[in-house]
Short mmCIF file of N, CA and C in Angstrom, two decimals:
data_model
loop_
_atom_site.label_atom_id
_atom_site.label_comp_id
_atom_site.label_asym_id
_atom_site.label_seq_id
_atom_site.Cartn_x
_atom_site.Cartn_y
_atom_site.Cartn_z
N LEU Z 11 30.24 50.66 4.16
CA LEU Z 11 31.25 51.70 4.26
C LEU Z 11 31.27 52.54 2.98
N HIS Z 12 31.12 51.89 1.86
CA HIS Z 12 31.09 52.61 0.58
C HIS Z 12 29.99 53.67 0.58
N CYS Z 13 28.80 53.31 1.03
CA CYS Z 13 27.69 54.26 1.05
C CYS Z 13 27.96 55.39 2.05
N CYS Z 14 28.53 55.07 3.18
CA CYS Z 14 28.86 56.06 4.20
C CYS Z 14 29.77 57.15 3.62
N LEU Z 15 30.74 56.74 2.84
CA LEU Z 15 31.70 57.69 2.28
C LEU Z 15 31.09 58.58 1.20
N GLN Z 16 29.98 58.14 0.62
CA GLN Z 16 29.34 58.90 -0.45
C GLN Z 16 28.35 59.95 0.05
N GLU Z 17 27.98 59.87 1.32
CA GLU Z 17 27.00 60.82 1.87
C GLU Z 17 27.54 62.25 1.83
N ALA Z 18 26.63 63.22 1.68
CA ALA Z 18 27.02 64.63 1.67
C ALA Z 18 27.56 65.06 3.04
N ALA Z 19 27.02 64.48 4.09
CA ALA Z 19 27.49 64.73 5.46
C ALA Z 19 27.45 63.40 6.19
N TYR Z 20 28.29 63.27 7.21
CA TYR Z 20 28.35 62.00 7.94
C TYR Z 20 26.98 61.66 8.53
N ASN Z 21 26.60 60.42 8.36
CA ASN Z 21 25.33 59.92 8.88
C ASN Z 21 25.65 58.82 9.89
N PRO Z 22 25.38 59.05 11.19
CA PRO Z 22 25.70 58.05 12.21
C PRO Z 22 24.94 56.73 12.05
N TYR Z 23 23.95 56.71 11.20
CA TYR Z 23 23.21 55.49 10.91
C TYR Z 23 24.16 54.37 10.52
N TYR Z 24 25.21 54.68 9.76
CA TYR Z 24 26.16 53.66 9.31
C TYR Z 24 26.94 53.07 10.48
N PHE Z 25 27.22 53.88 11.48
CA PHE Z 25 27.87 53.36 12.68
C PHE Z 25 26.96 52.37 13.39
N TYR Z 26 25.67 52.69 13.51
CA TYR Z 26 24.75 51.79 14.20
C TYR Z 26 24.59 50.47 13.46
N ILE Z 27 24.59 50.53 12.14
CA ILE Z 27 24.55 49.29 11.35
C ILE Z 27 25.84 48.49 11.60
N ALA Z 28 26.96 49.17 11.53
CA ALA Z 28 28.25 48.50 11.75
C ALA Z 28 28.30 47.88 13.14
N ARG Z 29 27.85 48.63 14.14
CA ARG Z 29 27.86 48.11 15.52
C ARG Z 29 27.05 46.83 15.62
N SER Z 30 25.88 46.82 15.01
CA SER Z 30 25.05 45.61 15.04
C SER Z 30 25.74 44.44 14.36
N LEU Z 31 26.35 44.69 13.22
CA LEU Z 31 27.01 43.62 12.48
C LEU Z 31 28.24 43.11 13.22
N VAL Z 32 29.03 44.02 13.78
CA VAL Z 32 30.25 43.65 14.48
C VAL Z 32 29.93 42.81 15.72
N LYS Z 33 28.84 43.13 16.38
CA LYS Z 33 28.47 42.39 17.58
C LYS Z 33 27.91 41.00 17.26
N GLN Z 34 27.51 40.78 16.02
CA GLN Z 34 26.95 39.49 15.62
C GLN Z 34 28.00 38.40 15.52
N SER Z 35 29.16 38.76 14.95
CA SER Z 35 30.16 37.70 14.76
C SER Z 35 31.56 38.27 14.64
N LYS Z 36 32.51 37.41 14.94
CA LYS Z 36 33.92 37.79 14.83
C LYS Z 36 34.28 38.04 13.37
N GLN Z 37 33.66 37.30 12.45
CA GLN Z 37 33.92 37.48 11.02
C GLN Z 37 33.53 38.88 10.57
N GLN Z 38 32.39 39.36 11.06
CA GLN Z 38 31.94 40.71 10.70
C GLN Z 38 32.91 41.76 11.25
N LYS Z 39 33.38 41.53 12.46
CA LYS Z 39 34.32 42.47 13.07
C LYS Z 39 35.61 42.54 12.25
N LEU Z 40 36.12 41.39 11.87
CA LEU Z 40 37.34 41.35 11.06
C LEU Z 40 37.11 42.00 9.69
N SER Z 41 35.94 41.78 9.14
CA SER Z 41 35.61 42.38 7.85
C SER Z 41 35.62 43.90 7.94
N PHE Z 42 35.01 44.46 8.98
CA PHE Z 42 35.01 45.92 9.16
C PHE Z 42 36.42 46.44 9.43
N LEU Z 43 37.17 45.69 10.20
CA LEU Z 43 38.54 46.08 10.51
C LEU Z 43 39.38 46.18 9.22
N PHE Z 44 39.33 45.15 8.39
CA PHE Z 44 40.12 45.13 7.17
C PHE Z 44 39.61 46.13 6.13
N THR Z 45 38.30 46.25 6.01
CA THR Z 45 37.73 47.19 5.05
C THR Z 45 38.07 48.63 5.42
N THR Z 46 37.93 48.96 6.70
CA THR Z 46 38.26 50.31 7.16
C THR Z 46 39.75 50.57 6.99
N SER Z 47 40.56 49.59 7.34
CA SER Z 47 42.01 49.72 7.19
C SER Z 47 42.39 49.94 5.72
N ASP Z 48 41.76 49.22 4.83
CA ASP Z 48 42.02 49.40 3.39
C ASP Z 48 41.64 50.80 2.93
N LYS Z 49 40.52 51.30 3.42
CA LYS Z 49 40.09 52.66 3.04
C LYS Z 49 41.07 53.70 3.55
N LEU Z 50 41.63 53.49 4.73
CA LEU Z 50 42.61 54.43 5.28
C LEU Z 50 43.86 54.49 4.39
N LYS Z 51 44.20 53.39 3.78
CA LYS Z 51 45.36 53.35 2.89
C LYS Z 51 45.08 54.07 1.57
N GLU Z 52 43.81 54.27 1.23
CA GLU Z 52 43.41 54.91 -0.02
C GLU Z 52 43.09 56.39 0.16
N LEU Z 53 43.46 56.97 1.27
CA LEU Z 53 43.12 58.35 1.60
C LEU Z 53 43.52 59.34 0.51
N ALA Z 54 44.66 59.13 -0.11
CA ALA Z 54 45.17 60.06 -1.13
C ALA Z 54 44.21 60.23 -2.30
N ALA Z 55 43.42 59.21 -2.58
CA ALA Z 55 42.50 59.26 -3.73
C ALA Z 55 41.10 59.72 -3.34
N MET Z 56 40.88 60.07 -2.09
CA MET Z 56 39.53 60.42 -1.62
C MET Z 56 39.28 61.92 -1.62
N SER Z 57 38.01 62.26 -1.71
CA SER Z 57 37.60 63.67 -1.60
C SER Z 57 37.59 64.06 -0.12
N ALA Z 58 37.57 65.35 0.14
CA ALA Z 58 37.53 65.84 1.52
C ALA Z 58 36.27 65.33 2.23
N ARG Z 59 35.15 65.28 1.52
CA ARG Z 59 33.90 64.80 2.10
C ARG Z 59 34.02 63.34 2.51
N ALA Z 60 34.60 62.52 1.66
CA ALA Z 60 34.76 61.09 1.97
C ALA Z 60 35.72 60.91 3.14
N ILE Z 61 36.78 61.71 3.19
CA ILE Z 61 37.73 61.63 4.31
C ILE Z 61 37.04 62.00 5.62
N ALA Z 62 36.23 63.06 5.59
CA ALA Z 62 35.51 63.48 6.79
C ALA Z 62 34.55 62.38 7.26
N ASN Z 63 33.84 61.78 6.34
CA ASN Z 63 32.91 60.70 6.70
C ASN Z 63 33.66 59.49 7.25
N LEU Z 64 34.78 59.15 6.62
CA LEU Z 64 35.58 58.02 7.10
C LEU Z 64 36.14 58.31 8.49
N ALA Z 65 36.58 59.53 8.72
CA ALA Z 65 37.12 59.91 10.03
C ALA Z 65 36.05 59.81 11.11
N ASN Z 66 34.87 60.31 10.84
CA ASN Z 66 33.77 60.24 11.80
C ASN Z 66 33.37 58.79 12.08
N PHE Z 67 33.28 57.99 11.03
CA PHE Z 67 32.90 56.59 11.16
C PHE Z 67 33.95 55.81 11.97
N THR Z 68 35.21 56.00 11.62
CA THR Z 68 36.30 55.31 12.30
C THR Z 68 36.40 55.74 13.76
N ALA Z 69 36.21 57.02 14.03
CA ALA Z 69 36.25 57.53 15.41
C ALA Z 69 35.13 56.91 16.24
N ALA Z 70 33.94 56.79 15.65
CA ALA Z 70 32.82 56.19 16.37
C ALA Z 70 33.10 54.72 16.68
N LEU Z 71 33.66 54.00 15.71
CA LEU Z 71 34.00 52.59 15.94
C LEU Z 71 35.07 52.44 17.02
N ALA Z 72 36.10 53.29 16.97
CA ALA Z 72 37.19 53.22 17.96
C ALA Z 72 36.70 53.62 19.35
N ALA Z 73 35.89 54.67 19.42
CA ALA Z 73 35.38 55.11 20.72
C ALA Z 73 34.50 54.06 21.36
N ALA Z 74 33.78 53.31 20.54
CA ALA Z 74 32.92 52.23 21.05
C ALA Z 74 33.69 50.93 21.24
N LYS Z 75 35.00 50.97 20.98
CA LYS Z 75 35.90 49.82 21.11
C LYS Z 75 35.50 48.66 20.20
N LEU Z 76 34.93 49.00 19.05
CA LEU Z 76 34.57 47.98 18.07
C LEU Z 76 35.74 47.67 17.15
N VAL Z 77 36.63 48.63 17.01
CA VAL Z 77 37.92 48.43 16.33
C VAL Z 77 38.97 49.07 17.23
N PRO Z 78 40.20 48.60 17.17
CA PRO Z 78 41.23 49.20 18.02
C PRO Z 78 41.59 50.61 17.54
N PHE Z 79 41.97 51.47 18.46
CA PHE Z 79 42.41 52.81 18.12
C PHE Z 79 43.56 52.75 17.11
N THR Z 80 44.36 51.73 17.24
CA THR Z 80 45.55 51.58 16.38
C THR Z 80 45.21 51.30 14.92
N ILE Z 81 43.94 51.22 14.59
CA ILE Z 81 43.56 51.03 13.19
C ILE Z 81 44.11 52.17 12.33
N ILE Z 82 44.32 53.33 12.94
CA ILE Z 82 44.83 54.47 12.17
C ILE Z 82 46.30 54.28 11.76
N LYS Z 83 46.92 53.22 12.22
CA LYS Z 83 48.28 52.90 11.76
C LYS Z 83 48.28 52.70 10.25
N ALA Z 84 47.15 52.28 9.71
CA ALA Z 84 47.03 52.05 8.27
C ALA Z 84 47.22 53.34 7.46
N LEU Z 85 47.15 54.50 8.12
CA LEU Z 85 47.41 55.76 7.42
C LEU Z 85 48.85 55.83 6.92
N GLY Z 86 49.72 55.03 7.52
CA GLY Z 86 51.12 55.03 7.11
C GLY Z 86 51.85 56.30 7.49
N LEU Z 87 51.55 56.80 8.67
CA LEU Z 87 52.20 58.02 9.15
C LEU Z 87 53.67 57.76 9.40
N GLY Z 88 54.52 58.60 8.83
CA GLY Z 88 55.94 58.51 9.09
C GLY Z 88 56.24 59.20 10.42
N ASN Z 89 57.46 59.27 10.80
CA ASN Z 89 57.84 59.90 12.07
C ASN Z 89 57.55 61.40 12.04
N GLY Z 90 56.30 61.75 12.29
CA GLY Z 90 55.91 63.15 12.38
C GLY Z 90 55.48 63.77 11.06
N ASN Z 91 55.63 63.06 9.96
CA ASN Z 91 55.24 63.61 8.66
C ASN Z 91 53.78 63.29 8.37
N VAL Z 92 52.99 64.35 8.20
CA VAL Z 92 51.56 64.19 7.94
C VAL Z 92 51.21 65.06 6.75
N ASN Z 93 50.64 64.45 5.69
CA ASN Z 93 50.23 65.26 4.54
C ASN Z 93 48.85 65.88 4.80
N LYS Z 94 48.36 66.68 3.87
CA LYS Z 94 47.12 67.43 4.08
C LYS Z 94 45.90 66.52 4.28
N LYS Z 95 45.83 65.46 3.52
CA LYS Z 95 44.67 64.57 3.65
C LYS Z 95 44.74 63.78 4.96
N GLN Z 96 45.93 63.37 5.35
CA GLN Z 96 46.09 62.70 6.64
C GLN Z 96 45.76 63.67 7.78
N ALA Z 97 46.18 64.93 7.63
CA ALA Z 97 45.90 65.94 8.66
C ALA Z 97 44.39 66.16 8.80
N LEU Z 98 43.68 66.21 7.67
CA LEU Z 98 42.23 66.36 7.72
C LEU Z 98 41.60 65.19 8.44
N PHE Z 99 42.02 63.97 8.06
CA PHE Z 99 41.50 62.77 8.72
C PHE Z 99 41.79 62.81 10.22
N LEU Z 100 43.05 63.07 10.59
CA LEU Z 100 43.44 63.07 12.00
C LEU Z 100 42.68 64.11 12.80
N GLN Z 101 42.50 65.31 12.25
CA GLN Z 101 41.81 66.36 12.98
C GLN Z 101 40.37 65.94 13.30
N ILE Z 102 39.68 65.44 12.30
CA ILE Z 102 38.29 65.03 12.51
C ILE Z 102 38.22 63.79 13.39
N PHE Z 103 39.07 62.81 13.11
CA PHE Z 103 39.08 61.58 13.89
C PHE Z 103 39.34 61.87 15.37
N LEU Z 104 40.40 62.63 15.65
CA LEU Z 104 40.74 62.93 17.04
C LEU Z 104 39.66 63.76 17.72
N GLU Z 105 39.16 64.77 17.02
CA GLU Z 105 38.12 65.61 17.62
C GLU Z 105 36.90 64.77 17.98
N GLU Z 106 36.45 63.93 17.06
CA GLU Z 106 35.28 63.09 17.32
C GLU Z 106 35.55 62.06 18.40
N HIS Z 107 36.70 61.41 18.32
CA HIS Z 107 37.04 60.38 19.30
C HIS Z 107 37.16 60.99 20.70
N LEU Z 108 37.87 62.10 20.81
CA LEU Z 108 38.08 62.73 22.11
C LEU Z 108 36.81 63.37 22.65
N LYS Z 109 35.87 63.63 21.77
CA LYS Z 109 34.59 64.22 22.18
C LYS Z 109 33.70 63.18 22.87
N VAL Z 110 33.75 61.93 22.39
CA VAL Z 110 32.81 60.93 22.91
C VAL Z 110 33.44 59.89 23.83
N ALA Z 111 34.74 59.67 23.73
CA ALA Z 111 35.38 58.63 24.55
C ALA Z 111 35.58 59.10 25.99
N ARG Z 112 35.49 58.16 26.90
CA ARG Z 112 35.76 58.46 28.31
C ARG Z 112 37.26 58.67 28.49
N ALA Z 113 37.63 59.50 29.44
CA ALA Z 113 39.04 59.82 29.69
C ALA Z 113 39.85 58.55 29.95
N GLU Z 114 39.29 57.62 30.71
CA GLU Z 114 39.99 56.37 31.03
C GLU Z 114 40.24 55.56 29.76
N ASP Z 115 39.27 55.55 28.86
CA ASP Z 115 39.42 54.80 27.61
C ASP Z 115 40.47 55.43 26.71
N VAL Z 116 40.47 56.77 26.66
CA VAL Z 116 41.49 57.47 25.86
C VAL Z 116 42.87 57.11 26.38
N HIS Z 117 43.03 57.17 27.69
CA HIS Z 117 44.34 56.86 28.28
C HIS Z 117 44.74 55.41 27.99
N GLN Z 118 43.82 54.50 28.20
CA GLN Z 118 44.11 53.08 27.97
C GLN Z 118 44.46 52.81 26.50
N GLN Z 119 43.69 53.36 25.58
CA GLN Z 119 43.94 53.11 24.15
C GLN Z 119 45.29 53.67 23.71
N LEU Z 120 45.60 54.87 24.15
CA LEU Z 120 46.85 55.50 23.70
C LEU Z 120 48.06 55.02 24.49
N LEU Z 121 47.87 54.55 25.69
CA LEU Z 121 48.96 53.93 26.42
C LEU Z 121 49.38 52.64 25.70
N GLY Z 122 48.39 51.97 25.10
CA GLY Z 122 48.68 50.78 24.30
C GLY Z 122 49.58 51.10 23.11
N VAL Z 123 49.41 52.29 22.53
CA VAL Z 123 50.27 52.73 21.43
C VAL Z 123 51.69 52.94 21.96
N PHE Z 124 51.81 53.55 23.13
CA PHE Z 124 53.12 53.81 23.74
C PHE Z 124 53.85 52.51 24.08
N MET Z 125 53.12 51.53 24.58
CA MET Z 125 53.72 50.30 25.12
C MET Z 125 54.28 49.35 24.06
N LYS Z 126 53.76 49.43 22.85
CA LYS Z 126 54.17 48.45 21.84
C LYS Z 126 55.15 49.06 20.85
N PRO Z 127 56.33 48.47 20.75
CA PRO Z 127 57.37 49.01 19.86
C PRO Z 127 56.92 49.13 18.39
N GLU Z 128 56.04 48.25 17.95
CA GLU Z 128 55.61 48.29 16.55
C GLU Z 128 54.77 49.53 16.23
N TYR Z 129 54.35 50.25 17.26
CA TYR Z 129 53.56 51.47 17.07
C TYR Z 129 54.38 52.74 17.31
N LYS Z 130 55.70 52.62 17.33
CA LYS Z 130 56.56 53.77 17.63
C LYS Z 130 56.33 54.92 16.64
N ALA Z 131 56.28 54.64 15.35
CA ALA Z 131 56.06 55.70 14.35
C ALA Z 131 54.70 56.36 14.56
N LEU Z 132 53.69 55.55 14.87
CA LEU Z 132 52.35 56.09 15.15
C LEU Z 132 52.38 56.97 16.40
N GLN Z 133 53.08 56.51 17.42
CA GLN Z 133 53.19 57.27 18.67
C GLN Z 133 53.82 58.64 18.42
N VAL Z 134 54.93 58.64 17.70
CA VAL Z 134 55.64 59.89 17.42
C VAL Z 134 54.77 60.82 16.58
N SER Z 135 54.16 60.28 15.53
CA SER Z 135 53.33 61.10 14.65
C SER Z 135 52.12 61.69 15.37
N LEU Z 136 51.45 60.86 16.17
CA LEU Z 136 50.29 61.36 16.92
C LEU Z 136 50.70 62.42 17.94
N SER Z 137 51.76 62.17 18.66
CA SER Z 137 52.24 63.14 19.65
C SER Z 137 52.54 64.48 18.98
N MET Z 138 53.29 64.41 17.89
CA MET Z 138 53.65 65.65 17.19
C MET Z 138 52.42 66.34 16.63
N TYR Z 139 51.50 65.58 16.07
CA TYR Z 139 50.30 66.19 15.49
C TYR Z 139 49.46 66.86 16.58
N ILE Z 140 49.26 66.16 17.68
CA ILE Z 140 48.45 66.74 18.76
C ILE Z 140 49.10 68.00 19.30
N MET Z 141 50.41 67.98 19.51
CA MET Z 141 51.10 69.15 20.06
C MET Z 141 51.15 70.32 19.08
N LYS Z 142 51.45 70.04 17.82
CA LYS Z 142 51.66 71.12 16.85
C LYS Z 142 50.37 71.66 16.24
N TYR Z 143 49.45 70.77 15.89
CA TYR Z 143 48.32 71.19 15.08
C TYR Z 143 46.95 71.02 15.74
N PHE Z 144 46.75 69.93 16.43
CA PHE Z 144 45.41 69.63 16.93
C PHE Z 144 44.89 70.72 17.86
N ALA Z 145 45.68 71.08 18.85
CA ALA Z 145 45.24 72.08 19.83
C ALA Z 145 44.91 73.40 19.14
N LYS Z 146 45.74 73.80 18.18
CA LYS Z 146 45.52 75.06 17.46
C LYS Z 146 44.23 74.98 16.63
N ASN Z 147 44.02 73.88 15.94
CA ASN Z 147 42.85 73.74 15.08
C ASN Z 147 41.55 73.56 15.86
N VAL Z 148 41.61 72.90 17.00
CA VAL Z 148 40.40 72.65 17.77
C VAL Z 148 39.87 73.95 18.38
N LYS Z 149 40.75 74.92 18.60
CA LYS Z 149 40.32 76.22 19.11
C LYS Z 149 39.33 76.88 18.16
N HIS Z 150 39.50 76.62 16.87
CA HIS Z 150 38.67 77.25 15.86
C HIS Z 150 37.43 76.43 15.50
N SER Z 151 37.25 75.31 16.16
CA SER Z 151 36.08 74.48 15.86
C SER Z 151 34.84 75.12 16.45
N LYS Z 152 33.72 74.66 15.99
CA LYS Z 152 32.45 75.24 16.44
C LYS Z 152 31.79 74.39 17.52
N LEU Z 153 32.61 73.77 18.36
CA LEU Z 153 32.09 72.96 19.44
C LEU Z 153 31.57 73.84 20.57
N GLU Z 154 30.58 73.34 21.27
CA GLU Z 154 30.10 74.05 22.45
C GLU Z 154 31.21 74.07 23.49
N ARG Z 155 31.17 75.04 24.37
CA ARG Z 155 32.24 75.23 25.35
C ARG Z 155 32.52 73.97 26.19
N ASN Z 156 31.47 73.32 26.71
CA ASN Z 156 31.69 72.14 27.55
C ASN Z 156 32.28 70.98 26.74
N VAL Z 157 31.87 70.85 25.48
CA VAL Z 157 32.42 69.79 24.61
C VAL Z 157 33.87 70.12 24.27
N LEU Z 158 34.13 71.38 23.98
CA LEU Z 158 35.49 71.82 23.68
C LEU Z 158 36.42 71.55 24.86
N ASN Z 159 35.94 71.83 26.07
CA ASN Z 159 36.75 71.55 27.27
C ASN Z 159 37.02 70.07 27.42
N ARG Z 160 36.03 69.24 27.12
CA ARG Z 160 36.23 67.79 27.19
C ARG Z 160 37.28 67.33 26.19
N VAL Z 161 37.21 67.86 24.97
CA VAL Z 161 38.18 67.52 23.93
C VAL Z 161 39.58 67.95 24.36
N LYS Z 162 39.70 69.14 24.90
CA LYS Z 162 41.01 69.63 25.36
C LYS Z 162 41.55 68.77 26.49
N THR Z 163 40.70 68.42 27.44
CA THR Z 163 41.11 67.57 28.56
C THR Z 163 41.56 66.21 28.05
N ASN Z 164 40.76 65.62 27.17
CA ASN Z 164 41.11 64.30 26.64
C ASN Z 164 42.36 64.35 25.76
N SER Z 165 42.61 65.48 25.09
CA SER Z 165 43.84 65.56 24.28
C SER Z 165 45.06 65.65 25.19
N ALA Z 166 44.92 66.30 26.35
CA ALA Z 166 46.03 66.33 27.32
C ALA Z 166 46.28 64.92 27.87
N ILE Z 167 45.21 64.20 28.12
CA ILE Z 167 45.33 62.81 28.61
C ILE Z 167 45.98 61.95 27.52
N ALA Z 168 45.60 62.18 26.27
CA ALA Z 168 46.17 61.43 25.15
C ALA Z 168 47.68 61.65 25.07
N LEU Z 169 48.10 62.90 25.21
CA LEU Z 169 49.55 63.19 25.17
C LEU Z 169 50.28 62.52 26.31
N LYS Z 170 49.70 62.53 27.49
CA LYS Z 170 50.33 61.86 28.64
C LYS Z 170 50.47 60.37 28.35
N ALA Z 171 49.42 59.77 27.84
CA ALA Z 171 49.48 58.33 27.54
C ALA Z 171 50.51 58.03 26.46
N LEU Z 172 50.56 58.88 25.43
CA LEU Z 172 51.54 58.66 24.36
C LEU Z 172 52.98 58.82 24.84
N ASN Z 173 53.15 59.51 25.97
CA ASN Z 173 54.48 59.67 26.57
C ASN Z 173 54.70 58.70 27.73
N GLY Z 174 53.73 57.83 27.96
CA GLY Z 174 53.87 56.78 28.97
C GLY Z 174 53.67 57.24 30.40
N THR Z 175 52.97 58.36 30.59
CA THR Z 175 52.74 58.82 31.96
C THR Z 175 51.30 58.58 32.37
N ALA Z 176 51.06 58.59 33.66
CA ALA Z 176 49.73 58.32 34.20
C ALA Z 176 48.80 59.51 33.96
N MET Z 177 47.52 59.26 34.07
CA MET Z 177 46.52 60.31 33.89
C MET Z 177 46.72 61.37 34.95
#
């Protein structure tokens, strides 16, 4: 993970290494879970490049169901309060996750956030972020039209799940 964060641009090679290690043993999975969670708590001290790499890496792990989507709880999001570094992480994380995850998986992962009371602050913060900022920022991304449509569709599904409604 340390090397991944130092790259000039995100390199998916680190995800493939992580995937291999996580599939080998439960200990490796827990190690990646705790290490990634610890890095999320250190966001304030990171450069924009490191945050972008961490967001891409974490999104790939969550989309592949190698770590739970709720790992982003470690960001310590308050009820709707998101600072600039958290916003950068969330924008990249959500864009990447919603780009590659299946609609059913997005719904299932975010419905899990809605269903558990301990994730209430995360639910509120994610809902507010997606409604207020994500949709506006994703319009300006350089995604191809079909990918952009998938991201928009999955973000609508994410909001429904965060509000406890069916797809």
